[in-house]
PDB file of C-alpha atoms in Angstrom:
ATOM      1  CA  UNK A  16       0.000   0.000   0.000  1.00  0.00           C
ATOM      2  CA  UNK A  17       1.085   3.564  -0.641  1.00  0.00           C
ATOM      3  CA  UNK A  18       2.483   5.351   2.362  1.00  0.00           C
ATOM      4  CA  UNK A  19       0.038   7.928   3.621  1.00  0.00           C
ATOM      5  CA  UNK A  20       0.934  11.524   2.868  1.00  0.00           C
ATOM      6  CA  UNK A  21       1.779  13.222   6.144  1.00  0.00           C
ATOM      7  CA  UNK A  22       0.384  16.656   6.932  1.00  0.00           C
ATOM      8  CA  UNK A  23       1.660  18.189  10.152  1.00  0.00           C
ATOM      9  CA  UNK A  24      -0.824  20.084  12.319  1.00  0.00           C
ATOM     10  CA  UNK A  25      -0.869  21.608  15.780  1.00  0.00           C
ATOM     11  CA  UNK A  26      -4.061  22.031  17.806  1.00  0.00           C
ATOM     12  CA  UNK A  27      -4.634  24.897  20.236  1.00  0.00           C
ATOM     13  CA  UNK A  28      -7.660  24.913  22.537  1.00  0.00           C
ATOM     14  CA  UNK A  29      -9.979  22.029  23.372  1.00  0.00           C
ATOM     15  CA  UNK A  30     -13.477  23.496  23.158  1.00  0.00           C
ATOM     16  CA  UNK A  31     -15.765  25.223  20.683  1.00  0.00           C
ATOM     17  CA  UNK A  32     -16.114  25.046  16.913  1.00  0.00           C
ATOM     18  CA  UNK A  33     -13.015  24.133  14.921  1.00  0.00           C
ATOM     19  CA  UNK A  34     -11.078  26.745  12.894  1.00  0.00           C
ATOM     20  CA  UNK A  35      -8.415  25.461  10.495  1.00  0.00           C
ATOM     21  CA  UNK A  36      -5.593  27.817   9.432  1.00  0.00           C
ATOM     22  CA  UNK A  37      -3.472  27.591   6.241  1.00  0.00           C
ATOM     23  CA  UNK A  38      -0.374  29.793   6.017  1.00  0.00           C
ATOM     24  CA  UNK A  39       1.089  31.499   2.962  1.00  0.00           C
ATOM     25  CA  UNK A  40       4.220  30.791   0.921  1.00  0.00           C
ATOM     26  CA  UNK A  41       7.190  29.902   3.207  1.00  0.00           C
ATOM     27  CA  UNK A  42       4.804  29.941   6.194  1.00  0.00           C
ATOM     28  CA  UNK A  43       3.961  27.305   8.784  1.00  0.00           C
ATOM     29  CA  UNK A  44       0.850  26.644  10.825  1.00  0.00           C
ATOM     30  CA  UNK A  45       2.600  27.923  13.938  1.00  0.00           C
ATOM     31  CA  UNK A  46       2.576  31.446  12.450  1.00  0.00           C
ATOM     32  CA  UNK A  47      -1.037  31.597  13.690  1.00  0.00           C
ATOM     33  CA  UNK A  48      -0.264  30.598  17.293  1.00  0.00           C
ATOM     34  CA  UNK A  49      -1.096  33.993  18.830  1.00  0.00           C
ATOM     35  CA  UNK A  50      -4.381  34.288  16.943  1.00  0.00           C
ATOM     36  CA  UNK A  51      -5.313  30.729  17.918  1.00  0.00           C
ATOM     37  CA  UNK A  52      -4.615  31.463  21.594  1.00  0.00           C
ATOM     38  CA  UNK A  53      -6.789  34.553  21.313  1.00  0.00           C
ATOM     39  CA  UNK A  54      -9.691  32.432  20.024  1.00  0.00           C
ATOM     40  CA  UNK A  55      -9.725  30.112  23.051  1.00  0.00           C
ATOM     41  CA  UNK A  56     -11.952  28.981  24.759  1.00  0.00           C
ATOM     42  CA  UNK A  57     -14.603  29.829  22.122  1.00  0.00           C
ATOM     43  CA  UNK A  58     -12.822  28.044  19.280  1.00  0.00           C
ATOM     44  CA  UNK A  59     -10.396  25.194  18.841  1.00  0.00           C
ATOM     45  CA  UNK A  60      -7.734  26.014  16.245  1.00  0.00           C
ATOM     46  CA  UNK A  61      -5.917  23.573  14.001  1.00  0.00           C
ATOM     47  CA  UNK A  62      -2.729  25.063  12.504  1.00  0.00           C
ATOM     48  CA  UNK A  63      -1.776  23.297   9.268  1.00  0.00           C
ATOM     49  CA  UNK A  64       1.619  23.023   7.594  1.00  0.00           C
ATOM     50  CA  UNK A  65       0.624  22.828   3.917  1.00  0.00           C
ATOM     51  CA  UNK A  66       2.348  20.261   1.656  1.00  0.00           C
ATOM     52  CA  UNK A  67       5.956  21.290   0.850  1.00  0.00           C
ATOM     53  CA  UNK A  68       6.029  23.521   3.950  1.00  0.00           C
ATOM     54  CA  UNK A  69       6.976  23.150   7.621  1.00  0.00           C
ATOM     55  CA  UNK A  70       6.958  19.548   8.834  1.00  0.00           C
ATOM     56  CA  UNK A  71       4.559  18.238   6.178  1.00  0.00           C
ATOM     57  CA  UNK A  72       5.644  15.900   3.382  1.00  0.00           C
ATOM     58  CA  UNK A  73       6.807  17.127  -0.008  1.00  0.00           C
ATOM     59  CA  UNK A  74       5.029  16.450  -3.304  1.00  0.00           C
ATOM     60  CA  UNK A  75       6.498  15.697  -6.745  1.00  0.00           C
ATOM     61  CA  UNK A  76       4.703  18.669  -8.289  1.00  0.00           C
ATOM     62  CA  UNK A  77       2.788  21.735  -7.239  1.00  0.00           C
ATOM     63  CA  UNK A  78      -0.845  22.177  -8.196  1.00  0.00           C
ATOM     64  CA  UNK A  79      -3.718  23.662  -6.214  1.00  0.00           C
ATOM     65  CA  UNK A  80      -6.270  20.859  -6.775  1.00  0.00           C
ATOM     66  CA  UNK A  81      -3.695  18.249  -5.696  1.00  0.00           C
ATOM     67  CA  UNK A  82      -2.788  20.221  -2.570  1.00  0.00           C
ATOM     68  CA  UNK A  83      -6.449  20.849  -1.720  1.00  0.00           C
ATOM     69  CA  UNK A  84      -7.215  17.128  -2.092  1.00  0.00           C
ATOM     70  CA  UNK A  85      -4.331  16.129   0.213  1.00  0.00           C
ATOM     71  CA  UNK A  86      -5.533  18.628   2.815  1.00  0.00           C
ATOM     72  CA  UNK A  87      -9.148  17.431   2.388  1.00  0.00           C
ATOM     73  CA  UNK A  88      -8.137  13.823   2.988  1.00  0.00           C
ATOM     74  CA  UNK A  89      -6.342  14.838   6.179  1.00  0.00           C
ATOM     75  CA  UNK A  90      -9.244  17.002   7.430  1.00  0.00           C
ATOM     76  CA  UNK A  91     -11.805  14.256   6.762  1.00  0.00           C
ATOM     77  CA  UNK A  92      -9.909  11.900   9.081  1.00  0.00           C
ATOM     78  CA  UNK A  93      -9.010  14.497  11.675  1.00  0.00           C
ATOM     79  CA  UNK A  94     -10.246  18.070  12.236  1.00  0.00           C
ATOM     80  CA  UNK A  95     -13.412  17.656  10.130  1.00  0.00           C
ATOM     81  CA  UNK A  96     -14.200  14.071  11.150  1.00  0.00           C
ATOM     82  CA  UNK A  97     -17.075  15.318  13.344  1.00  0.00           C
ATOM     83  CA  UNK A  98     -18.467  17.756  10.785  1.00  0.00           C
ATOM     84  CA  UNK A  99     -17.585  20.850   8.748  1.00  0.00           C
ATOM     85  CA  UNK A 100     -15.004  23.363  10.011  1.00  0.00           C
ATOM     86  CA  UNK A 101     -14.196  27.058   9.591  1.00  0.00           C
ATOM     87  CA  UNK A 102     -11.248  27.511   7.208  1.00  0.00           C
ATOM     88  CA  UNK A 103      -8.938  30.546   7.192  1.00  0.00           C
ATOM     89  CA  UNK A 104      -6.273  30.816   4.486  1.00  0.00           C
ATOM     90  CA  UNK A 105      -3.618  33.479   3.995  1.00  0.00           C
ATOM     91  CA  UNK A 106      -2.040  34.190   0.593  1.00  0.00           C
ATOM     92  CA  UNK A 107      -0.986  30.831  -0.958  1.00  0.00           C
ATOM     93  CA  UNK A 108      -2.995  29.166   1.830  1.00  0.00           C
ATOM     94  CA  UNK A 109      -5.951  31.322   0.790  1.00  0.00           C
ATOM     95  CA  UNK A 110      -5.807  29.874  -2.725  1.00  0.00           C
ATOM     96  CA  UNK A 111      -5.587  26.334  -1.330  1.00  0.00           C
ATOM     97  CA  UNK A 112      -8.590  27.170   0.895  1.00  0.00           C
ATOM     98  CA  UNK A 113     -10.643  28.490  -2.051  1.00  0.00           C
ATOM     99  CA  UNK A 114      -9.887  25.389  -4.140  1.00  0.00           C
ATOM    100  CA  UNK A 115     -10.747  23.227  -1.120  1.00  0.00           C
ATOM    101  CA  UNK A 116     -14.114  25.029  -0.866  1.00  0.00           C
ATOM    102  CA  UNK A 117     -14.814  24.413  -4.562  1.00  0.00           C
ATOM    103  CA  UNK A 118     -13.756  20.749  -4.579  1.00  0.00           C
ATOM    104  CA  UNK A 119     -14.831  19.671  -1.072  1.00  0.00           C
ATOM    105  CA  UNK A 120     -17.629  22.045  -0.011  1.00  0.00           C
ATOM    106  CA  UNK A 121     -18.968  19.536   2.546  1.00  0.00           C
ATOM    107  CA  UNK A 122     -15.874  20.110   4.713  1.00  0.00           C
ATOM    108  CA  UNK A 123     -16.404  23.850   5.191  1.00  0.00           C
ATOM    109  CA  UNK A 124     -18.663  25.653   7.612  1.00  0.00           C
ATOM    110  CA  UNK A 125     -17.186  29.013   6.562  1.00  0.00           C
ATOM    111  CA  UNK A 126     -14.290  30.350   4.490  1.00  0.00           C
ATOM    112  CA  UNK A 127     -12.110  33.372   5.292  1.00  0.00           C
ATOM    113  CA  UNK A 128      -9.499  34.359   2.719  1.00  0.00           C
ATOM    114  CA  UNK A 129      -6.781  36.843   3.663  1.00  0.00           C
ATOM    115  CA  UNK A 130      -4.712  38.949   1.265  1.00  0.00           C
ATOM    116  CA  UNK A 131      -5.388  37.061  -1.992  1.00  0.00           C
ATOM    117  CA  UNK A 132      -8.095  36.674  -4.647  1.00  0.00           C
ATOM    118  CA  UNK A 133      -8.985  33.817  -7.032  1.00  0.00           C
ATOM    119  CA  UNK A 134      -7.110  35.282 -10.002  1.00  0.00           C
ATOM    120  CA  UNK A 135      -3.707  34.888 -11.620  1.00  0.00           C
ATOM    121  CA  UNK A 136      -1.167  37.301 -10.143  1.00  0.00           C
ATOM    122  CA  UNK A 137       1.162  38.630 -12.797  1.00  0.00           C
ATOM    123  CA  UNK A 138       4.217  39.477 -10.721  1.00  0.00           C
ATOM    124  CA  UNK A 139       6.224  36.811  -8.917  1.00  0.00           C
ATOM    125  CA  UNK A 140       9.441  38.846  -8.952  1.00  0.00           C
ATOM    126  CA  UNK A 141       9.721  39.266  -5.194  1.00  0.00           C
ATOM    127  CA  UNK A 142       9.170  35.552  -4.488  1.00  0.00           C
ATOM    128  CA  UNK A 143      11.591  34.674  -7.290  1.00  0.00           C
ATOM    129  CA  UNK A 144      14.253  36.855  -5.662  1.00  0.00           C
ATOM    130  CA  UNK A 145      13.625  35.387  -2.195  1.00  0.00           C
ATOM    131  CA  UNK A 146      13.659  31.774  -3.410  1.00  0.00           C
ATOM    132  CA  UNK A 147      16.802  32.299  -5.504  1.00  0.00           C
ATOM    133  CA  UNK A 148      18.517  33.900  -2.515  1.00  0.00           C
ATOM    134  CA  UNK A 149      17.573  31.056  -0.130  1.00  0.00           C
ATOM    135  CA  UNK A 150      18.563  28.387  -2.666  1.00  0.00           C
ATOM    136  CA  UNK A 151      21.894  30.167  -3.110  1.00  0.00           C
ATOM    137  CA  UNK A 152      22.738  30.050   0.599  1.00  0.00           C
ATOM    138  CA  UNK A 153      25.430  27.420   1.185  1.00  0.00           C
ATOM    139  CA  UNK A 154      24.130  25.386   4.119  1.00  0.00           C
ATOM    140  CA  UNK A 155      27.114  23.032   4.312  1.00  0.00           C
ATOM    141  CA  UNK A 156      29.420  25.400   6.174  1.00  0.00           C
ATOM    142  CA  UNK A 157      26.754  27.192   8.175  1.00  0.00           C
ATOM    143  CA  UNK A 158      27.404  27.204  11.915  1.00  0.00           C
ATOM    144  CA  UNK A 159      24.335  29.066  13.198  1.00  0.00           C
ATOM    145  CA  UNK A 160      21.077  30.722  12.250  1.00  0.00           C
ATOM    146  CA  UNK A 161      22.691  34.064  13.165  1.00  0.00           C
ATOM    147  CA  UNK A 162      25.329  33.465  10.523  1.00  0.00           C
ATOM    148  CA  UNK A 163      22.622  32.698   7.960  1.00  0.00           C
ATOM    149  CA  UNK A 164      20.965  35.978   8.939  1.00  0.00           C
ATOM    150  CA  UNK A 165      24.234  37.862   8.323  1.00  0.00           C
ATOM    151  CA  UNK A 166      24.699  36.282   4.898  1.00  0.00           C
ATOM    152  CA  UNK A 167      21.125  37.087   3.852  1.00  0.00           C
ATOM    153  CA  UNK A 168      21.238  40.693   5.089  1.00  0.00           C
ATOM    154  CA  UNK A 169      22.476  42.217   1.840  1.00  0.00           C
ATOM    155  CA  UNK A 170      20.102  40.462  -0.605  1.00  0.00           C
ATOM    156  CA  UNK A 171      17.159  40.619   1.865  1.00  0.00           C
ATOM    157  CA  UNK A 172      17.606  43.860   3.840  1.00  0.00           C
ATOM    158  CA  UNK A 173      14.189  43.787   5.600  1.00  0.00           C
ATOM    159  CA  UNK A 174      14.741  42.353   9.104  1.00  0.00           C
ATOM    160  CA  UNK A 175      11.167  41.076   9.458  1.00  0.00           C
ATOM    161  CA  UNK A 176      11.252  39.265   6.123  1.00  0.00           C
ATOM    162  CA  UNK A 177      14.584  37.634   6.959  1.00  0.00           C
ATOM    163  CA  UNK A 178      13.379  36.655  10.427  1.00  0.00           C
ATOM    164  CA  UNK A 179      10.226  35.110   8.949  1.00  0.00           C
ATOM    165  CA  UNK A 180      12.177  33.129   6.327  1.00  0.00           C
ATOM    166  CA  UNK A 181      14.734  31.917   8.858  1.00  0.00           C
ATOM    167  CA  UNK A 182      11.953  30.279  10.889  1.00  0.00           C
ATOM    168  CA  UNK A 183      12.008  27.676   8.103  1.00  0.00           C
ATOM    169  CA  UNK A 184      15.707  26.898   8.533  1.00  0.00           C
ATOM    170  CA  UNK A 185      15.978  23.763  10.666  1.00  0.00           C
ATOM    171  CA  UNK A 186      19.021  22.402  12.445  1.00  0.00           C
ATOM    172  CA  UNK A 187      19.365  18.628  12.082  1.00  0.00           C
ATOM    173  CA  UNK A 188      22.060  16.251  13.313  1.00  0.00           C
ATOM    174  CA  UNK A 189      23.666  16.603   9.865  1.00  0.00           C
ATOM    175  CA  UNK A 190      23.602  20.400   9.812  1.00  0.00           C
ATOM    176  CA  UNK A 191      21.016  22.850   8.539  1.00  0.00           C
ATOM    177  CA  UNK A 192      18.211  22.276   6.038  1.00  0.00           C
ATOM    178  CA  UNK A 193      15.248  24.226   4.719  1.00  0.00           C
ATOM    179  CA  UNK A 194      11.822  22.903   5.750  1.00  0.00           C
ATOM    180  CA  UNK A 195      10.002  24.135   2.613  1.00  0.00           C
ATOM    181  CA  UNK A 196      10.618  22.367  -0.708  1.00  0.00           C
ATOM    182  CA  UNK A 197      12.389  25.437  -2.125  1.00  0.00           C
ATOM    183  CA  UNK A 198      13.364  23.930  -5.474  1.00  0.00           C
ATOM    184  CA  UNK A 199       9.846  22.774  -6.239  1.00  0.00           C
ATOM    185  CA  UNK A 200       8.367  26.113  -5.107  1.00  0.00           C
ATOM    186  CA  UNK A 201      10.875  27.987  -7.273  1.00  0.00           C
ATOM    187  CA  UNK A 202      10.146  25.849 -10.351  1.00  0.00           C
ATOM    188  CA  UNK A 203       6.411  26.145  -9.665  1.00  0.00           C
ATOM    189  CA  UNK A 204       6.137  29.937  -9.279  1.00  0.00           C
ATOM    190  CA  UNK A 205       4.066  30.239 -12.493  1.00  0.00           C
ATOM    191  CA  UNK A 206       1.564  27.665 -11.101  1.00  0.00           C
ATOM    192  CA  UNK A 207       1.620  29.263  -7.647  1.00  0.00           C
ATOM    193  CA  UNK A 208       0.745  32.651  -9.145  1.00  0.00           C
ATOM    194  CA  UNK A 209      -2.207  31.203 -11.102  1.00  0.00           C
ATOM    195  CA  UNK A 210      -5.673  30.280  -9.960  1.00  0.00           C
ATOM    196  CA  UNK A 211      -6.970  27.070 -11.573  1.00  0.00           C
ATOM    197  CA  UNK A 212      -9.873  27.128 -14.015  1.00  0.00           C
ATOM    198  CA  UNK A 213     -13.179  25.696 -12.808  1.00  0.00           C
ATOM    199  CA  UNK A 214     -15.873  24.891 -15.365  1.00  0.00           C
ATOM    200  CA  UNK A 215     -18.824  25.549 -13.089  1.00  0.00           C
TER     201      UNK A 215
END
């Protein structure tokens, strides 16, 4: 049998209706921790690492319907096993959330989309620059996250942006590695910037 695709989630709160959060490009579920804490005890929040991000598995290719279906399968067995849930998606996660709503409407009680619309976005220049910069960082002789920060300072001068991106740099027993599937995301920028066509 095929190994099950692993989607990493974190749950905050243990009472109330369920709200599921999807982060944007480079993001992780944990980016919503403060918001989730603020929603307790009225809501239980499930913070999702989307495929190719955080601690979730990587895919061979990037496409919104495929990602939405993987998330749907996970929700059906877990957060939405008892019934439909509120879904909040930011940026890339907002597109995944919209496609999820179109393909699996039974899973959603409500949909909140932040900072993105269901259209093709022409410019990917900024993401291209960020991804190229991260892919160009030599991880083999990196001794600390602080050193990575220093090396990224010139190409990425904004402290907040660098700090956000460095949350995805993980230290393993063999050194550092990026949690997101940077090469796939870089190759897939045209697909990421699009919104898929739906007949109906």
